[in-house]
Short mmCIF file of C-alpha atoms in Angstrom, two decimals:
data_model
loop_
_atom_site.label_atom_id
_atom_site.label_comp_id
_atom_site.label_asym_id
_atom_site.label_seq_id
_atom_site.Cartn_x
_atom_site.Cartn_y
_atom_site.Cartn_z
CA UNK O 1 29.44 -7.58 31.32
CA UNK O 2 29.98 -5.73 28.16
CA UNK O 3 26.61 -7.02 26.57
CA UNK O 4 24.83 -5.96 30.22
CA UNK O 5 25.71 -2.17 29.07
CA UNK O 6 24.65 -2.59 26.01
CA UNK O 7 24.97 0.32 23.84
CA UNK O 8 27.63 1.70 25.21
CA UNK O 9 29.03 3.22 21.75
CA UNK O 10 27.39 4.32 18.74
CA UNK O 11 24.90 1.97 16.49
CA UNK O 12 25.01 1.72 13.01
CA UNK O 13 21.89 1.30 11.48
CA UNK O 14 22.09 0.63 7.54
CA UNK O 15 18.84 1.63 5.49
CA UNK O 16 19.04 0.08 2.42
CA UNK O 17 17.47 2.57 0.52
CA UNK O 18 18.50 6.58 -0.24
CA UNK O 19 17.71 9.33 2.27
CA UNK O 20 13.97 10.86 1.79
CA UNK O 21 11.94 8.09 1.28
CA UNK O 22 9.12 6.43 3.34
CA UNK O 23 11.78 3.49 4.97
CA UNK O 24 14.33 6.26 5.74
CA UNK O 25 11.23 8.75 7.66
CA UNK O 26 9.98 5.87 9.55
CA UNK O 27 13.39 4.40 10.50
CA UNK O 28 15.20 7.86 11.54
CA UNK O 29 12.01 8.33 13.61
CA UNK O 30 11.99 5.06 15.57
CA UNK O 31 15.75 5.25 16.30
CA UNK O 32 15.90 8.71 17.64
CA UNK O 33 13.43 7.27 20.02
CA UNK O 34 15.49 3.98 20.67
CA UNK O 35 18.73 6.37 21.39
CA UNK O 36 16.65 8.28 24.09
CA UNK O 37 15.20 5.18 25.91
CA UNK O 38 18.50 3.36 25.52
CA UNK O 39 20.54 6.33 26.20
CA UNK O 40 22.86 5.58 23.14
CA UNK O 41 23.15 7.11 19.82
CA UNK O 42 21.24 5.49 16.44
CA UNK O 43 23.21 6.58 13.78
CA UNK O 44 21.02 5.80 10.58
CA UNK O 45 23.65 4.97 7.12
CA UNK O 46 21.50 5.18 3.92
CA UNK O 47 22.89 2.46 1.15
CA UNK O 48 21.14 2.29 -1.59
CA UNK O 49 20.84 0.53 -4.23
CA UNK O 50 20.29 -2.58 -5.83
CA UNK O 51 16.65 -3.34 -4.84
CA UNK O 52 18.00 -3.04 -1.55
CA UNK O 53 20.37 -5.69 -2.09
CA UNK O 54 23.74 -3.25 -1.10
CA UNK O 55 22.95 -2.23 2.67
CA UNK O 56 20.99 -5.64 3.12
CA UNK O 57 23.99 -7.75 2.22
CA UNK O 58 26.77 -4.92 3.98
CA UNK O 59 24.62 -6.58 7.10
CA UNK O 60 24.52 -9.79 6.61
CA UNK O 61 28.54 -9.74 6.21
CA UNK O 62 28.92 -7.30 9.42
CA UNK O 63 30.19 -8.23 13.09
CA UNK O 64 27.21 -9.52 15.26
CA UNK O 65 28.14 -7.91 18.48
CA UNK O 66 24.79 -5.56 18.00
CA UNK O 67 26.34 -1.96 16.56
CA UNK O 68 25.32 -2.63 12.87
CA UNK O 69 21.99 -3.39 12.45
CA UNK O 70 19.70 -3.23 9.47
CA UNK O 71 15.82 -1.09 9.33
CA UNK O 72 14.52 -2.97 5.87
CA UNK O 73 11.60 -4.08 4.34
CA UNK O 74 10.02 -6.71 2.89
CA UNK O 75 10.81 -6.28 -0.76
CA UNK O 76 14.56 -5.83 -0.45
CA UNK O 77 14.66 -8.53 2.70
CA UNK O 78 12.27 -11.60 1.26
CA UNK O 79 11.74 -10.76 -2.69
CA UNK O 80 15.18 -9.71 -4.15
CA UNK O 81 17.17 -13.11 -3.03
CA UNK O 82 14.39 -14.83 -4.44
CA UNK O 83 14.96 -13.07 -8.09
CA UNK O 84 18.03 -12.03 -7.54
CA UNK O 85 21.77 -13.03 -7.13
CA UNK O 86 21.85 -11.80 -3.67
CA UNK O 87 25.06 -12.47 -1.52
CA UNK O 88 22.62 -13.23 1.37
CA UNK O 89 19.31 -15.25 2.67
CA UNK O 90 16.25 -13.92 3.44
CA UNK O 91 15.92 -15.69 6.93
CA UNK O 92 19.38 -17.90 7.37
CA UNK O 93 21.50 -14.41 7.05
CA UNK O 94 19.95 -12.68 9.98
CA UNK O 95 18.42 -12.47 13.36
CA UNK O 96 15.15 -10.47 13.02
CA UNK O 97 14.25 -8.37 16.02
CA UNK O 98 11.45 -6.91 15.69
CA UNK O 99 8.49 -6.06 12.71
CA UNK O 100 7.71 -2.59 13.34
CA UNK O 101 4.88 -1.76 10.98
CA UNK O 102 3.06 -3.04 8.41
CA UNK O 103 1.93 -1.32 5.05
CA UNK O 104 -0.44 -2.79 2.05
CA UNK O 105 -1.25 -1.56 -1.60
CA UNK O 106 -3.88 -0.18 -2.92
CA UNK O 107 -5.06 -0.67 -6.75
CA UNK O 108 -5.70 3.10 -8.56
CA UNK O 109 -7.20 3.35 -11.84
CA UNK O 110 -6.71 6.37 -14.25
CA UNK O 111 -10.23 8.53 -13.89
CA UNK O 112 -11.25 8.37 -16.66
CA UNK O 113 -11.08 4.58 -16.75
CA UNK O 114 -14.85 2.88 -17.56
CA UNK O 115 -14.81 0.66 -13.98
CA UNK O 116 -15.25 2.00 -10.98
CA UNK O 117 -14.92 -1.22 -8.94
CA UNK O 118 -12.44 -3.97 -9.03
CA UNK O 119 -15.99 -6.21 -10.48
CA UNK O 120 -15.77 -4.12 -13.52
CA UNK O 121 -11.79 -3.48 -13.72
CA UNK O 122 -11.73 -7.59 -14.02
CA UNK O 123 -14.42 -7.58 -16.63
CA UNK O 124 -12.90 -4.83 -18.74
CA UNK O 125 -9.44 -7.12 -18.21
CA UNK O 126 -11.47 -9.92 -19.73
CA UNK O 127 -11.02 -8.09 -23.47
CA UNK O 128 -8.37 -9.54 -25.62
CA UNK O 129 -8.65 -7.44 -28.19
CA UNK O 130 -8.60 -4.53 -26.03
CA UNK O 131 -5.86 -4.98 -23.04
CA UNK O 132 -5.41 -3.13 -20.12
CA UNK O 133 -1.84 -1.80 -18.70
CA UNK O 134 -0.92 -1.51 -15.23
CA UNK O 135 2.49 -0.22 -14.64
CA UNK O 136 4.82 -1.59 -12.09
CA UNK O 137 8.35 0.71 -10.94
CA UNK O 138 9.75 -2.19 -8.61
CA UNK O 139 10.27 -5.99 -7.72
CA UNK O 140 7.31 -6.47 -5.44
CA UNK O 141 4.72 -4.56 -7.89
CA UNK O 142 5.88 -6.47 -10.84
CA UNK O 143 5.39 -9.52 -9.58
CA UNK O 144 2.19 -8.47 -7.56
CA UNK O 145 0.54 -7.54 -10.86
CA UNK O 146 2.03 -10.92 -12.57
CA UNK O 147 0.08 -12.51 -9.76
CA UNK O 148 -2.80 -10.60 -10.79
CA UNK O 149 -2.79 -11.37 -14.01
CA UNK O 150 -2.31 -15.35 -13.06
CA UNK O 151 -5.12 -15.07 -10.49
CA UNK O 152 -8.05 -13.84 -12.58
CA UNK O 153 -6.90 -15.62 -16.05
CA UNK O 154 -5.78 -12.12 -17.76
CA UNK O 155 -2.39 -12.84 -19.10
CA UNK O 156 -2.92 -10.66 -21.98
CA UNK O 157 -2.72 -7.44 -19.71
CA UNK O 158 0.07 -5.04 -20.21
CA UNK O 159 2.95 -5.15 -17.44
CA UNK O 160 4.55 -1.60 -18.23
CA UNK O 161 8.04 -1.90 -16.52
CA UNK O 162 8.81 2.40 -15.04
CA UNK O 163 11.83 3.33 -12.95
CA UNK O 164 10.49 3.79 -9.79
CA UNK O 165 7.33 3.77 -7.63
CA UNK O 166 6.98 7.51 -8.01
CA UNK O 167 7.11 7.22 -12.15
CA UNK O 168 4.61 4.29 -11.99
CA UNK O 169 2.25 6.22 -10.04
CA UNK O 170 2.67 9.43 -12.71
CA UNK O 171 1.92 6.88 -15.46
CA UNK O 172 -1.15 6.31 -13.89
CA UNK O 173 -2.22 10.18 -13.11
CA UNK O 174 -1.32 10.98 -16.86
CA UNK O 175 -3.52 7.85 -18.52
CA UNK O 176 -0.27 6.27 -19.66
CA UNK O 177 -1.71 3.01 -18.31
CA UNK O 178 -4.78 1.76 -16.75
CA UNK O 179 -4.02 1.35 -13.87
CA UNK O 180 -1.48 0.19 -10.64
CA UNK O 181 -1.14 -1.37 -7.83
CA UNK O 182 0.47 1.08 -5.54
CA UNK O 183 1.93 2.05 -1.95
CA UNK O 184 -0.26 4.40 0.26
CA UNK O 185 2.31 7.41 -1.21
CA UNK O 186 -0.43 7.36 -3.95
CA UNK O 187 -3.30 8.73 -0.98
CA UNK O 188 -3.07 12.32 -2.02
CA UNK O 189 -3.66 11.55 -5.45
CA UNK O 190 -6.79 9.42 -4.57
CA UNK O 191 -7.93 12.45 -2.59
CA UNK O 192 -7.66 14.70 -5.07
CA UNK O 193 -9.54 12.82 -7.68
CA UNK O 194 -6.52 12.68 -9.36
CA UNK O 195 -7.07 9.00 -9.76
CA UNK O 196 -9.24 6.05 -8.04
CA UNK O 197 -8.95 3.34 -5.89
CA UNK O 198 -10.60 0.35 -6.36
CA UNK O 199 -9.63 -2.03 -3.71
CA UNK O 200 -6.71 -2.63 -1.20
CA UNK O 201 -4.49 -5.52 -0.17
CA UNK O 202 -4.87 -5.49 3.51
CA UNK O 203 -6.25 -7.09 6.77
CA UNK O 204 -8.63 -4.42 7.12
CA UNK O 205 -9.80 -1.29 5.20
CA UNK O 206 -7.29 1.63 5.15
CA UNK O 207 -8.30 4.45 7.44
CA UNK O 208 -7.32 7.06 4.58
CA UNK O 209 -10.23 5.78 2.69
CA UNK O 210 -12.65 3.60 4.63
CA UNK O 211 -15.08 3.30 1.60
CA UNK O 212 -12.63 1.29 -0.33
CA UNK O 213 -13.06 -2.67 -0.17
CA UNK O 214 -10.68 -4.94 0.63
CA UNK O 215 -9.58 -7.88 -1.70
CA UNK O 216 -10.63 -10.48 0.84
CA UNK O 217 -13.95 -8.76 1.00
CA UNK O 218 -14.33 -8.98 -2.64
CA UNK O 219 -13.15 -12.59 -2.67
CA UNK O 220 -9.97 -12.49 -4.78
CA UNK O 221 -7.82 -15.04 -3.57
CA UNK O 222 -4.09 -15.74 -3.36
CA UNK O 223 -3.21 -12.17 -3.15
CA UNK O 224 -2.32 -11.58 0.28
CA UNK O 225 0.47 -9.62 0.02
CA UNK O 226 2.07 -6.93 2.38
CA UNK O 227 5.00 -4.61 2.98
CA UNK O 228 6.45 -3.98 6.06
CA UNK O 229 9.44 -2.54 8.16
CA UNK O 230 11.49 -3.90 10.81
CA UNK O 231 14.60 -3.91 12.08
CA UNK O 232 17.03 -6.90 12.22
CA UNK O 233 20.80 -7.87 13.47
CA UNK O 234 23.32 -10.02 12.07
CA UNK O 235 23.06 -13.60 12.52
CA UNK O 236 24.62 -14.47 15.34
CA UNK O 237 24.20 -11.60 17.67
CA UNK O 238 24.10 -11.97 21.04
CA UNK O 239 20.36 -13.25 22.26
CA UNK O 240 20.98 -10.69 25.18
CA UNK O 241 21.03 -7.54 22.60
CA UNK O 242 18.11 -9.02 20.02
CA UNK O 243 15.79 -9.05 23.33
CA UNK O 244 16.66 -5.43 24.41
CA UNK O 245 16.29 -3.62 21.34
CA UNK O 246 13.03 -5.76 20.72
CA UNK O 247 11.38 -4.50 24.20
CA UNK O 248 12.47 -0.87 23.30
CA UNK O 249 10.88 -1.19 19.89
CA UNK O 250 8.04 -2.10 21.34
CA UNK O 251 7.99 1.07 24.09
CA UNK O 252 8.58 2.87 21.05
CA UNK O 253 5.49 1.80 18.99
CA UNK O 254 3.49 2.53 21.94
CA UNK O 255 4.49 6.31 21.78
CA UNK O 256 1.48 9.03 20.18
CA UNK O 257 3.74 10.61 18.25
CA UNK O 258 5.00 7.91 16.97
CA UNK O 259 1.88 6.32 16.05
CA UNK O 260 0.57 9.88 14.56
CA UNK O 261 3.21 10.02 12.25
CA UNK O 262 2.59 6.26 11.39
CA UNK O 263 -1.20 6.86 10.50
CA UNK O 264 0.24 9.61 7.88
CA UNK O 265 1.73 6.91 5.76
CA UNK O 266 -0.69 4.37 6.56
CA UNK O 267 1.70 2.37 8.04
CA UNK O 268 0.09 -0.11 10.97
CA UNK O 269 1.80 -0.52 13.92
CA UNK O 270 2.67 -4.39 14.53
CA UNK O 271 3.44 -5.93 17.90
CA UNK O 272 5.68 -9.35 17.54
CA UNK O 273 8.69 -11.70 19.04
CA UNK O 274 11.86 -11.81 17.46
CA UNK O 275 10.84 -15.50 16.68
CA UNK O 276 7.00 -14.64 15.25
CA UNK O 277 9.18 -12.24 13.09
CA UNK O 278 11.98 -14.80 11.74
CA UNK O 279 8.94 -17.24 10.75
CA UNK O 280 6.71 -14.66 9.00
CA UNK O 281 10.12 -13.75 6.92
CA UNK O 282 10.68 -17.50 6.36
CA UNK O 283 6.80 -17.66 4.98
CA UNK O 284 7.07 -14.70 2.87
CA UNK O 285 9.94 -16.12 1.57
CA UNK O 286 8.68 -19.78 0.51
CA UNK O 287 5.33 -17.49 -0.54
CA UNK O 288 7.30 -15.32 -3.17
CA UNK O 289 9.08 -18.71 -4.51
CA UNK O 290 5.46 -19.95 -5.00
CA UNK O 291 4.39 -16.98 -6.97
CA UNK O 292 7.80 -17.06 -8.88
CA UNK O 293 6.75 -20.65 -9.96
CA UNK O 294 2.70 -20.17 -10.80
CA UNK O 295 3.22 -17.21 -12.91
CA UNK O 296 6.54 -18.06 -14.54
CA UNK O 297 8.15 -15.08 -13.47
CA UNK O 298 11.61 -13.91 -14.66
CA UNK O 299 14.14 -10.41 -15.09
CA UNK O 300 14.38 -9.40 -17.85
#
């Protein structure tokens, strides 16, 4: 009877990740529009810290009766147990409920860099004597640009390590380093010339710049990644509750607004079943292990 009135007190919903960020816009907007359809209050609790690994784990350790719950992403939910000590599994730790968008990168170049295409970005990479850099500020970009490296037989190229996404980008913008493979935040920059982009790792090409290939399109295998945010419960919680807050995510994603402020960030809506979810986190999972492996990966 209890779970039939389900919420009928306030939910906790841990962000992994500090208070102004991408995660933290897109999650605070989603569950102010889960507490009005479900009548019930979506408190968000930013924990960062740790690649994610802080909040993530507080989750993984909390009651499953559906009043903590966890908005994360793919980095901090797939990729840090796999490099990491974690004190939780990516898949065994949690019952997903629902992926609610889906985000790629996008590879800039400084401008003044002599490619303008990812043809002649990979040819200039083919110089020993001359290496590129590409800076990486985070788990999934370092070992994105390790793929790289692996994939097109450059292991000479520079992996600058920055402290953060936003330095990394910056590095870029000031011709620290070559160039990056970065999160749509970098769009303005790309807009204003400040730097280029060469290619993206998506489906499809990104509505902010249509003109931009793809890397299937340019036939670069084996790097099909993605980011993405969703929201997941403890393991263990109630089937009842997963299924509820799963058919209000998805009322939710159907919303203009919603979607408007979606586009901004690139973000793609994603429609999927608790169960579609819980195997694409078990794939990504095995996936980053792979990588790990082929490129000899390791924290230094």
């Amino acid at each position: 009877q209890a779970q039939s009135v389900y919420p009928n007190k306030p939910v906790r919903v841990i962000v992994p990740f500090a208070a102004g960020g991408t995660t933290d816009v897109v999650a605070r907007l989603v569950m102010q529009k889960m507490g009005e359809l479900m009548k019930a209050s979506f408190v968000i609790d930013n924990k960062g810290g740790a690649n994610g690994m802080i909040g993530t784990g507080e989750v993984a350790r909390a009651t499953a009766d559906g009043y903590t719950l966890l908005f994360n992403t793919a980095g901090a939910q797939t990729l840090s147990p796999v490099i990491y000590k974690a004190n939780y599994e990516a898949a065994a730790s949690f019952a997903p409920v629902a992926k609610v968008c889906s985000v790629g990168f996008v590879v800039i170049a400084r401008k003044d860099l002599p490619a303008n295409s990812m043809k002649e970005l990979i040819a200039l990479a083919g110089n020993k004597d001359k290496p590129l850099t590409a800076s990486s500020g985070s788990a999934i970009i370092n070992l994105i640009t390790e793929q790289f490296k692996h994939v097109i037989k450059a292991p000479h190229i520079i992996n600058a390590q920055y402290k953060g996404t936003s330095p990394q980008m910056q590095a870029v913008v000031a011709g620290e380093v070559d160039f990056s493979f970065d999160s749509f935040a970098a769009v303005e920059m790309i807009k204003s010339g400040k730097v280029k982009a060469l290619a993206v790792i998506l489906p499809q090409r990104a509505a902010s710049f249509p003109d931009v290939p793809t890397f299937q399109e340019l036939g670069i295998k084996d790097m099909e990644f993605s980011s993405w945010a969703g929201l997941l419960a403890p393991k263990g919680t109630p089937k009842e509750i997963i299924t509820a807050l799963s058919q209000n995510v998805d009322k939710v994603m159907q919303m203009p607004d919603v979607l408007a402020k979606l586009k901004q960030y690139d973000y793609i809506p994603v429609k999927t079943s608790p169960e579609l979810f819980a195997e694409q986190i078990q794939a990504e999972t095995d996936q980053w292990k792979k990588v790990v492996k082929d490129t000899g990966f390791k924290i230094e």
